[in-house]
Tab-separated table of C-alpha atoms and ligand atoms in Angstrom:
chain	number	residue	atom	x	y	z
E	1	MET	CA	-13.577	99.530	150.494
E	2	ASP	CA	-11.389	100.719	147.577
E	3	ASN	CA	-10.324	98.155	145.047
E	4	ILE	CA	-6.614	98.388	144.238
E	5	TRP	CA	-6.500	95.383	141.855
E	6	GLN	CA	-9.215	96.695	139.494
E	7	GLU	CA	-8.044	97.713	136.062
E	8	PRO	CA	-7.587	101.467	136.401
E	9	PHE	CA	-8.558	102.112	132.785
E	10	GLY	CA	-11.113	100.411	130.541
E	11	ASN	CA	-10.034	98.963	127.139
E	12	SER	CA	-11.846	101.762	125.308
E	13	LEU	CA	-9.626	104.431	126.838
E	14	LEU	CA	-6.557	102.490	125.536
E	15	GLY	CA	-7.977	102.437	122.004
E	16	LEU	CA	-8.485	98.606	122.001
E	17	PRO	CA	-11.547	97.092	120.331
E	18	GLN	CA	-14.607	96.517	122.668
E	19	ARG	CA	-15.567	92.859	123.263
E	20	SER	CA	-19.050	91.748	122.127
E	21	ASP	CA	-21.522	90.505	124.770
E	22	HIS	CA	-21.064	86.970	123.493
E	23	GLU	CA	-17.320	87.200	123.754
E	24	GLN	CA	-17.621	88.636	127.261
E	25	GLU	CA	-19.924	85.757	128.224
E	26	LEU	CA	-17.514	83.208	126.777
E	27	ALA	CA	-14.638	84.870	128.597
E	28	ALA	CA	-16.627	84.863	131.853
E	29	GLN	CA	-17.428	81.121	131.408
E	30	ALA	CA	-13.809	80.391	130.646
E	31	ASP	CA	-12.890	82.254	133.879
E	32	ILE	CA	-15.414	80.201	135.830
E	33	HIS	CA	-14.014	76.917	134.386
E	34	ALA	CA	-10.470	77.998	135.066
E	35	ARG	CA	-11.316	78.907	138.610
E	36	ARG	CA	-13.162	75.633	139.244
E	37	ALA	CA	-10.205	73.712	137.846
E	38	ARG	CA	-7.822	75.728	140.072
E	39	ASP	CA	-9.968	75.166	143.196
E	40	ALA	CA	-10.301	71.426	142.396
E	41	ALA	CA	-6.563	71.109	141.936
E	42	TYR	CA	-5.986	72.972	145.237
E	43	LEU	CA	-8.400	70.753	147.151
E	44	ALA	CA	-6.853	67.603	145.628
E	45	ALA	CA	-3.369	68.838	146.594
E	46	VAL	CA	-4.533	69.490	150.158
E	47	ALA	CA	-6.155	66.066	150.427
E	48	ASP	CA	-3.045	64.346	149.119
E	49	ALA	CA	-0.531	66.356	151.221
E	50	CYS	CA	-2.580	65.994	154.432
E	51	HIS	CA	-3.083	62.288	153.782
E	52	ALA	CA	0.688	61.826	153.404
E	53	ALA	CA	1.455	63.735	156.637
E	54	ASN	CA	1.136	61.755	159.794
E	55	ASP	CA	1.532	64.311	162.507
E	56	GLU	CA	-0.163	67.562	163.382
E	57	GLN	CA	2.734	69.826	162.499
E	58	ALA	CA	3.226	68.175	159.089
E	59	ILE	CA	-0.500	68.567	158.338
E	60	PHE	CA	-0.478	72.266	159.219
E	61	HIS	CA	2.590	72.821	157.011
E	62	ALA	CA	1.087	70.935	154.069
E	63	LEU	CA	-2.084	72.938	154.454
E	64	ALA	CA	-0.307	76.279	154.542
E	65	SER	CA	1.925	75.418	151.601
E	66	CYS	CA	-0.907	74.186	149.371
E	67	THR	CA	-3.097	77.136	150.277
E	68	ALA	CA	-0.237	79.585	149.492
E	69	GLY	CA	-0.006	77.860	146.081
E	70	TRP	CA	-3.707	78.429	145.515
E	71	THR	CA	-4.042	82.041	146.727
E	72	ASP	CA	-0.875	83.790	147.670
E	73	SER	CA	-0.014	83.614	151.352
E	74	ALA	CA	-1.326	81.345	154.046
E	75	GLY	CA	-0.870	80.772	157.746
E	76	VAL	CA	-2.259	78.370	160.318
E	77	VAL	CA	-2.734	79.870	163.712
E	78	SER	CA	-3.378	77.634	166.745
E	79	ALA	CA	-6.306	78.228	169.044
E	80	SER	CA	-3.831	79.780	171.482
E	81	GLY	CA	-2.850	82.384	168.828
E	82	GLU	CA	0.537	80.864	167.835
E	83	LEU	CA	1.473	80.842	164.112
E	84	VAL	CA	2.196	77.123	163.591
E	85	ALA	CA	2.663	77.173	159.824
E	86	PHE	CA	3.238	79.873	157.219
E	87	ALA	CA	3.869	79.888	153.452
E	88	THR	CA	3.946	82.609	150.808
E	89	ARG	CA	4.529	83.028	147.055
E	90	THR	CA	4.795	86.754	147.276
E	91	THR	CA	7.826	88.300	145.726
E	92	ASP	CA	9.337	91.623	146.610
E	93	ALA	CA	7.659	93.180	143.639
E	94	ASP	CA	4.230	92.371	145.130
E	95	GLY	CA	5.317	93.638	148.509
E	96	PRO	CA	6.501	91.529	151.362
E	97	ILE	CA	4.057	89.562	153.569
E	98	ALA	CA	5.299	89.154	157.037
E	99	ALA	CA	4.353	85.951	158.851
E	100	PRO	CA	3.126	87.898	161.918
E	101	LEU	CA	0.369	89.327	159.741
E	102	PHE	CA	-1.638	86.203	160.470
E	103	GLU	CA	-0.932	86.279	164.213
E	104	THR	CA	-2.083	89.881	164.285
E	105	CYS	CA	-5.288	88.918	162.477
E	106	ALA	CA	-5.799	85.983	164.884
E	107	MET	CA	-5.300	88.318	167.831
E	108	ARG	CA	-7.927	90.599	166.411
E	109	GLY	CA	-10.312	87.700	166.267
E	110	ALA	CA	-10.631	87.218	162.529
E	111	GLY	CA	-12.441	83.978	161.832
E	112	VAL	CA	-11.393	82.307	165.015
E	113	ALA	CA	-14.362	79.987	165.261
E	114	VAL	CA	-16.472	80.675	162.148
E	115	PRO	CA	-15.409	81.045	158.518
E	116	GLY	CA	-15.240	84.589	157.312
E	117	ILE	CA	-13.770	87.118	154.964
E	118	PHE	CA	-12.083	90.217	156.253
E	119	PRO	CA	-10.823	93.353	154.522
E	120	LEU	CA	-7.283	93.522	155.796
E	121	ARG	CA	-6.989	97.239	156.089
E	122	GLU	CA	-9.772	97.177	158.611
E	123	MET	CA	-8.210	94.372	160.499
E	124	LEU	CA	-4.631	95.660	160.680
E	125	LEU	CA	-2.956	98.511	162.325
E	126	ASP	CA	-2.318	101.423	159.988
E	127	SER	CA	1.366	101.128	160.736
E	128	MET	CA	1.540	97.688	159.139
E	129	THR	CA	2.710	98.556	155.708
E	130	THR	CA	2.135	94.998	154.536
E	131	ALA	CA	-1.557	95.728	154.733
E	132	GLN	CA	-1.133	98.002	151.706
E	133	TRP	CA	-0.482	94.934	149.583
E	134	GLN	CA	-3.146	92.636	150.899
E	135	HIS	CA	-6.691	93.160	149.864
E	136	ILE	CA	-8.565	90.425	151.606
E	137	LEU	CA	-8.071	87.690	154.129
E	138	ALA	CA	-10.188	84.524	154.354
E	139	ALA	CA	-10.290	82.437	157.500
E	140	ALA	CA	-11.607	78.906	157.991
E	141	PRO	CA	-11.547	77.318	161.436
E	142	ILE	CA	-10.304	73.782	161.970
E	143	ILE	CA	-12.591	72.116	164.489
E	144	ILE	CA	-12.416	68.593	165.817
E	145	ALA	CA	-15.206	67.137	167.932
E	146	GLY	CA	-16.472	70.588	168.742
E	147	GLU	CA	-13.023	71.774	169.819
E	148	HIS	CA	-11.439	74.665	167.915
E	149	ILE	CA	-7.926	73.501	167.112
E	150	ALA	CA	-6.621	76.172	164.715
E	151	THR	CA	-7.597	78.568	161.994
E	152	LEU	CA	-6.426	78.443	158.390
E	153	TYR	CA	-5.856	81.924	156.917
E	154	ALA	CA	-5.418	82.732	153.248
E	155	ALA	CA	-4.382	86.223	152.088
E	156	ALA	CA	-4.492	87.310	148.447
E	157	CYS	CA	-1.967	89.842	147.259
E	158	GLY	CA	-2.569	92.919	145.130
E	159	THR	CA	-1.876	91.120	141.847
E	160	GLN	CA	-4.153	88.194	142.646
E	161	ALA	CA	-7.856	87.761	142.125
E	162	PRO	CA	-9.767	88.808	145.189
E	163	LEU	CA	-10.972	86.227	147.740
E	164	ASP	CA	-14.753	86.094	147.707
E	165	GLU	CA	-17.479	83.871	149.191
E	166	ALA	CA	-16.659	81.114	146.685
E	167	SER	CA	-13.038	81.209	147.769
E	168	LEU	CA	-14.159	80.941	151.380
E	169	ALA	CA	-16.228	77.826	150.545
E	170	THR	CA	-13.129	76.293	148.929
E	171	LEU	CA	-10.969	77.250	151.902
E	172	THR	CA	-13.534	75.715	154.293
E	173	HIS	CA	-13.394	72.455	152.268
E	174	ALA	CA	-9.594	72.489	152.653
E	175	ALA	CA	-9.886	73.040	156.377
E	176	ALA	CA	-12.333	70.103	156.547
E	177	SER	CA	-9.834	67.958	154.687
E	178	ALA	CA	-7.199	68.920	157.297
E	179	GLU	CA	-9.663	68.064	160.038
E	180	ARG	CA	-10.065	64.531	158.701
E	181	ALA	CA	-6.298	64.132	158.403
E	182	LEU	CA	-5.870	65.423	161.951
E	183	VAL	CA	-8.418	62.955	163.329
E	184	LYS	CA	-6.545	60.134	161.479
E	185	ALA	CA	-3.142	61.403	162.691
E	186	ARG	CA	-4.381	61.548	166.294
E	187	ALA	CA	-5.772	57.998	166.111
E	188	TYR	CA	-2.483	56.842	164.548
E	189	HIS	CA	-0.510	58.664	167.279
E	190	ASP	CA	-2.658	57.109	170.066
E	191	LEU	CA	-2.190	53.686	168.496
E	192	MET	CA	1.581	54.048	168.233
E	193	THR	CA	1.793	55.342	171.831
E	194	ARG	CA	-0.206	52.305	173.007
E	195	LEU	CA	1.977	50.043	170.860
E	196	ASP	CA	5.164	51.597	172.359
E	197	ALA	CA	3.793	51.155	175.837
E	198	LEU	CA	2.906	47.545	175.167
E	199	GLU	CA	6.348	46.869	173.687
E	200	ALA	CA	8.037	48.523	176.702
E	201	GLU	CA	5.888	46.460	179.072
E	202	SER	CA	6.681	43.295	177.132
E	203	ARG	CA	10.410	44.133	177.160
E	204	GLN	CA	10.231	44.855	180.919
E	205	LYS	CA	8.521	41.518	181.508
E	206	ASP	CA	11.231	39.718	179.513
E	207	ASP	CA	13.958	41.483	181.503
E	208	PHE	CA	12.108	40.748	184.699
E	209	LEU	CA	11.863	37.047	183.917
E	210	ALA	CA	15.514	36.903	182.971
E	211	THR	CA	16.528	38.689	186.154
E	212	ILE	CA	14.438	36.571	188.485
E	213	SER	CA	15.552	33.330	186.880
E	214	HIS	CA	19.101	34.417	187.517
E	215	GLU	CA	18.390	35.680	191.028
E	216	LEU	CA	16.605	32.478	192.069
E	217	ARG	CA	19.194	30.265	190.490
E	218	THR	CA	22.202	31.763	192.405
E	219	PRO	CA	21.105	30.944	195.980
E	220	LEU	CA	19.467	27.685	194.806
E	221	THR	CA	22.732	26.554	193.255
E	222	ALA	CA	24.535	27.330	196.527
E	223	ILE	CA	21.931	25.402	198.561
E	224	LEU	CA	22.157	22.379	196.289
E	225	GLY	CA	25.990	22.552	196.199
E	226	PHE	CA	26.259	22.435	200.030
E	227	ALA	CA	23.522	19.863	200.348
E	228	HIS	CA	25.281	17.549	197.895
E	229	ILE	CA	28.570	17.823	199.774
E	230	ILE	CA	26.825	16.974	203.057
E	231	VAL	CA	24.976	13.996	201.499
E	232	GLU	CA	27.982	12.578	199.673
E	233	ASN	CA	30.611	12.987	202.425
E	234	ASP	CA	29.899	10.906	205.471
E	235	ALA	CA	33.377	11.742	206.745
E	236	LEU	CA	32.676	15.473	207.055
E	237	GLY	CA	33.397	16.733	210.480
E	238	ALA	CA	30.569	18.075	212.660
E	239	ALA	CA	31.946	21.655	212.491
E	240	ARG	CA	32.136	21.686	208.680
E	241	ARG	CA	28.710	20.113	208.462
E	242	ARG	CA	27.307	22.801	210.773
E	243	GLY	CA	29.051	25.529	208.742
E	244	MET	CA	27.542	24.285	205.496
E	245	ALA	CA	24.113	23.899	207.105
E	246	ALA	CA	24.426	27.578	208.234
E	247	ASP	CA	25.253	28.537	204.630
E	248	ILE	CA	22.190	26.630	203.401
E	249	VAL	CA	20.021	28.486	205.976
E	250	ALA	CA	21.511	31.834	204.842
E	251	SER	CA	21.029	31.137	201.122
E	252	GLY	CA	17.533	29.796	201.811
E	253	GLY	CA	16.718	32.968	203.755
E	254	LEU	CA	17.885	35.157	200.831
E	255	LEU	CA	15.845	33.053	198.455
E	256	LEU	CA	12.733	33.421	200.568
E	257	THR	CA	13.222	37.199	200.825
E	258	GLN	CA	13.503	37.435	197.017
E	259	VAL	CA	10.496	35.233	196.360
E	260	ASN	CA	8.418	37.177	198.909
E	261	ASP	CA	9.405	40.461	197.328
E	262	LEU	CA	8.554	39.213	193.869
E	263	LEU	CA	5.157	37.924	194.942
E	264	ASP	CA	4.460	41.185	196.730
E	265	ILE	CA	5.410	43.420	193.829
E	266	VAL	CA	3.073	41.451	191.596
E	267	GLN	CA	0.244	41.754	194.211
E	268	LEU	CA	0.956	45.427	194.684
E	269	GLY	CA	0.867	46.030	190.973
E	270	ALA	CA	-2.546	44.333	190.776
E	271	GLY	CA	-3.759	46.333	193.797
E	272	ARG	CA	-4.394	43.118	195.646
E	273	LEU	CA	-2.031	43.552	198.601
E	274	THR	CA	-3.594	44.577	201.873
E	275	VAL	CA	-1.944	45.107	205.205
E	276	ALA	CA	-4.028	44.431	208.310
E	277	PRO	CA	-3.130	46.829	211.076
E	278	GLU	CA	-2.380	45.442	214.538
E	279	ILE	CA	-0.370	46.332	217.577
E	280	VAL	CA	3.175	45.200	216.912
E	281	ASP	CA	5.583	44.303	219.730
E	282	LEU	CA	8.587	45.957	218.164
E	283	THR	CA	11.121	44.584	220.603
E	284	THR	CA	10.166	40.995	219.682
E	285	VAL	CA	10.159	41.781	215.985
E	286	ILE	CA	13.557	43.532	216.059
E	287	ARG	CA	15.171	40.728	218.113
E	288	TRP	CA	13.804	38.135	215.645
E	289	CYS	CA	15.296	40.086	212.691
E	290	ALA	CA	18.656	40.371	214.504
E	291	ARG	CA	18.694	36.567	215.185
E	292	THR	CA	17.794	35.825	211.555
E	293	VAL	CA	20.698	37.884	210.077
E	294	ARG	CA	23.442	37.471	212.654
E	295	ALA	CA	24.895	34.323	211.067
E	296	LEU	CA	24.720	36.009	207.589
E	297	MET	CA	26.634	39.083	208.830
E	298	HIS	CA	29.334	36.973	210.498
E	299	SER	CA	29.743	34.863	207.365
E	300	LYS	CA	31.039	38.014	205.661
E	301	ASN	CA	32.990	39.199	208.657
E	302	LEU	CA	30.643	42.155	209.312
E	303	GLN	CA	30.234	43.435	212.845
E	304	PHE	CA	26.580	43.452	213.820
E	305	ALA	CA	25.178	45.513	216.666
E	306	LEU	CA	21.612	45.798	218.113
E	307	THR	CA	20.706	48.949	220.049
E	308	ILE	CA	17.182	49.187	221.461
E	309	PRO	CA	15.998	50.766	224.721
E	310	ALA	CA	14.383	48.557	227.350
E	311	ASN	CA	11.029	50.304	227.117
E	312	LEU	CA	10.613	50.536	223.343
E	313	PRO	CA	6.928	51.355	222.596
E	314	SER	CA	4.840	49.066	220.415
E	315	VAL	CA	3.657	50.421	217.073
E	316	ARG	CA	0.465	50.313	214.975
E	317	ALA	CA	1.562	48.303	211.972
E	318	ASN	CA	1.682	44.647	210.864
E	319	THR	CA	4.166	42.271	212.414
E	320	ALA	CA	5.029	40.213	209.312
E	321	ARG	CA	5.342	43.324	207.154
E	322	VAL	CA	7.615	45.161	209.618
E	323	GLN	CA	9.812	42.051	209.748
E	324	GLN	CA	9.892	41.958	205.955
E	325	VAL	CA	10.904	45.636	205.616
E	326	LEU	CA	13.652	45.442	208.266
E	327	LEU	CA	14.996	42.122	206.842
E	328	ASN	CA	15.156	43.819	203.451
E	329	PHE	CA	17.239	46.693	204.842
E	330	LEU	CA	19.480	44.278	206.748
E	331	VAL	CA	20.088	42.062	203.754
E	332	ASN	CA	20.916	45.101	201.655
E	333	ALA	CA	23.307	46.317	204.362
E	334	TYR	CA	24.945	42.861	204.257
E	335	LYS	CA	25.165	42.972	200.453
E	336	PHE	CA	26.476	46.507	200.050
E	337	THR	CA	28.939	46.677	202.942
E	338	PRO	CA	32.441	45.313	202.247
E	339	ALA	CA	33.841	42.648	204.584
E	340	GLY	CA	35.142	44.090	207.864
E	341	GLY	CA	32.394	46.785	207.954
E	342	MET	CA	29.664	47.362	210.444
E	343	VAL	CA	25.874	47.042	210.446
E	344	THR	CA	23.680	48.413	213.248
E	345	LEU	CA	19.990	47.834	213.912
E	346	GLU	CA	18.598	50.460	216.308
E	347	ALA	CA	15.241	51.813	217.416
E	348	ARG	CA	14.014	54.681	219.618
E	349	ALA	CA	10.855	56.599	220.316
E	350	VAL	CA	10.575	59.934	218.616
E	351	GLY	CA	7.580	61.923	219.853
E	352	GLU	CA	4.434	59.957	218.996
E	353	ARG	CA	6.323	57.695	216.725
E	354	VAL	CA	9.138	55.139	216.750
E	355	ALA	CA	12.170	55.287	214.447
E	356	ILE	CA	13.759	51.997	213.478
E	357	ALA	CA	17.035	52.388	211.554
E	358	VAL	CA	19.454	50.109	209.789
E	359	ARG	CA	22.902	51.742	209.580
E	360	ASP	CA	25.823	50.402	207.576
E	361	THR	CA	29.351	51.477	206.744
E	362	GLY	CA	29.004	50.307	203.143
E	363	ILE	CA	29.438	51.722	199.691
E	364	GLY	CA	26.707	54.372	200.145
E	365	ILE	CA	24.264	55.801	197.578
E	366	ALA	CA	24.815	58.910	195.448
E	367	PRO	CA	22.275	61.670	195.994
E	368	GLU	CA	21.005	61.419	192.376
E	369	ASP	CA	20.133	57.715	192.947
E	370	ALA	CA	18.469	58.161	196.353
E	371	ALA	CA	14.909	58.539	195.015
E	372	ARG	CA	15.282	56.101	192.095
E	373	ILE	CA	16.168	53.060	194.231
E	374	PHE	CA	12.646	53.024	195.717
E	375	GLU	CA	11.209	52.527	192.177
E	376	PRO	CA	10.457	48.933	191.091
E	377	PHE	CA	13.347	47.177	189.291
E	378	ALA	CA	15.804	50.044	190.054
E	379	ARG	CA	19.348	48.934	190.735
E	380	ILE	CA	22.474	51.061	190.740
E	381	GLU	CA	24.850	49.595	188.180
E	382	THR	CA	28.433	50.094	189.432
E	383	ASP	CA	31.296	47.692	189.763
E	384	ALA	CA	30.568	47.488	193.482
E	385	THR	CA	26.873	46.623	193.054
E	386	ARG	CA	27.011	44.463	189.938
E	387	THR	CA	28.464	41.541	191.821
E	388	GLN	CA	25.502	41.515	194.210
E	389	SER	CA	22.336	39.576	193.517
E	390	GLY	CA	19.000	41.354	193.531
E	391	ALA	CA	16.058	42.100	191.269
E	392	GLY	CA	15.653	45.677	192.442
E	393	VAL	CA	12.207	45.219	193.973
E	394	GLY	CA	12.932	45.021	197.719
E	395	LEU	CA	12.905	48.780	198.483
E	396	ALA	CA	9.931	49.399	196.175
E	397	VAL	CA	7.981	46.825	198.141
E	398	ALA	CA	9.273	48.149	201.433
E	399	ARG	CA	8.230	51.712	200.638
E	400	GLN	CA	4.749	50.725	199.616
E	401	LEU	CA	4.305	48.492	202.653
E	402	VAL	CA	5.457	51.196	205.036
E	403	GLU	CA	3.097	53.733	203.385
E	404	MET	CA	0.277	51.277	203.788
E	405	MET	CA	1.112	51.139	207.477
E	406	ASP	CA	0.867	54.960	207.535
E	407	GLY	CA	4.635	55.283	208.091
E	408	THR	CA	7.620	56.775	206.215
E	409	ILE	CA	11.012	55.696	205.068
E	410	THR	CA	13.960	58.017	204.862
E	411	LEU	CA	17.413	57.486	203.551
E	412	ASP	CA	20.574	59.243	204.694
E	413	SER	CA	23.619	58.149	202.759
E	414	THR	CA	27.098	59.293	201.774
E	415	PRO	CA	28.931	57.491	199.001
E	416	GLY	CA	31.957	55.642	200.382
E	417	VAL	CA	30.892	56.196	203.988
E	418	GLY	CA	27.629	54.326	204.441
E	419	SER	CA	23.842	54.449	204.491
E	420	THR	CA	21.092	54.640	207.054
E	421	PHE	CA	17.466	53.565	206.150
E	422	THR	CA	14.977	54.728	208.764
E	423	VAL	CA	11.303	53.640	209.153
E	424	MET	CA	9.018	55.826	211.195
E	425	LEU	CA	5.828	54.173	212.538
E	426	HIS	CA	3.073	55.387	214.821
E	427	GLN	CA	3.104	54.180	218.393
E	428	GLY	CA	0.317	51.724	218.987
E	429	ALA	CA	-0.184	51.498	222.717
E	430	ALA	CA	1.129	52.877	225.993
E	431	THR	CA	4.845	52.447	226.545
E	432	PRO	CA	5.435	49.207	228.435
E	433	ALA	CA	6.503	49.716	232.019
X	501	ADP	P1	18.046	44.656	195.298
X	501	ADP	O1	17.321	43.312	195.316
X	501	ADP	O2	18.684	44.925	193.959
X	501	ADP	O3	18.938	44.902	196.410
X	501	ADP	P2	16.497	46.807	196.422
X	501	ADP	O4	15.225	47.440	195.950
X	501	ADP	O5	16.526	46.244	197.785
X	501	ADP	O6	16.852	45.703	195.307
X	501	ADP	O7	17.646	47.906	196.278
X	501	ADP	C1	17.736	48.610	195.109
X	501	ADP	C2	19.146	49.170	194.884
X	501	ADP	O8	19.451	50.145	195.894
X	501	ADP	C3	20.223	48.094	195.089
X	501	ADP	O9	20.408	47.336	193.895
X	501	ADP	C4	21.435	48.944	195.436
X	501	ADP	O10	21.950	49.500	194.220
X	501	ADP	C5	20.814	50.103	196.206
X	501	ADP	N1	20.947	49.856	197.699
X	501	ADP	C6	19.999	49.436	198.515
X	501	ADP	N2	20.406	49.309	199.788
X	501	ADP	C7	21.682	49.765	199.783
X	501	ADP	C8	22.716	49.999	200.811
X	501	ADP	N3	22.458	49.703	202.110
X	501	ADP	N4	23.901	50.459	200.405
X	501	ADP	C9	24.152	50.814	199.119
X	501	ADP	N5	23.246	50.614	198.140
X	501	ADP	C10	22.011	50.155	198.422
């Protein structure tokens, strides 16, 4: 390889006095010392800069910038061949160094996984004029736990001292320094991610506790209020007494639904909830649900209709869980349908399955919220919903319960028009005669 940085003429040709051997040796030793000092300063700068950086990108930039200060130009190319950091000290007088130089070298496989020194003109395409100004490229891989992460490249320009084996050793030390910093940064990142997750979990638990305290207090306050009135007013007429008792039953029912949902979501989260399959007499279950909510619907002046065929097939599910899911839909229909509206509970066989639907003429659900409401603690915050109690767990529990019974839930809703929640379950036995 030709050597473009060598002095083209010896001193003698210029008429300057020749150096003695001793002087030459002294000069050589001075060069070695100067070089060692430069290398040590470079490695110290890399160690400091990498130590101060606490993410991968910052470490690569620090590495490229210190390396460019030491040699001339430097780049860090990721294992996938992307130039992730680049720095140069080259001025126009030395000839420009384009950043893609390093990517080209990486593509050509220079020093990808093992340290090496490469004459650039052999590495690069002839058409790359920048190669005229670069005499040598050194590459040191950055490897963590056996995985090749990136490669640090250093290129020396025409006016610089050439990069040799000693330079490569120094560059490899610098890469090792970056490796240690990367390991530390990754550990720090993992720790921060875990800390963030713990903080989010703790915040969620606080919010959850605040919400359930509020949710449980509202129906309890109503129950206690009515109970006090009944206890302290002997003169209350039978009709008013019955009305208040009905309110107590309704609030107690809501309270029980909430408590059951909360217990279930905790059990589901811990993977402890199981659903024992059995043959469920759907007609009985649906009639029970209708009886349970009828008074509630009437208390808000909602029309309530039940539509089931006489020969509704039984399903393979779990009686208590089907009741829980349907009650949840019905209570939601009650909560989110303005007074004067209508709620319908209907069921019919569909092929090998049975569809049970709760239809309301309520506020409806926007398409963008349709999937979200099945997530735990998801509530739609609008003026219309804010006034309604709820911890946002009912539908999350319902979906998981239905999936555990090998069924599906679908939602069909139009804002301002109403919603229909449909559960599909597999038929469990022959259609009753
Ligand atoms: P919540 O206890 O808050 O009602 P759910 O999980 O049962 O919890 O419901 C989640 C959210 O879905 C509700 O807060 C409400 O915003 C919306 N939602 C559920 N059912 C209906 C419905 N029938 N009509 C309109 N919005 C509904």
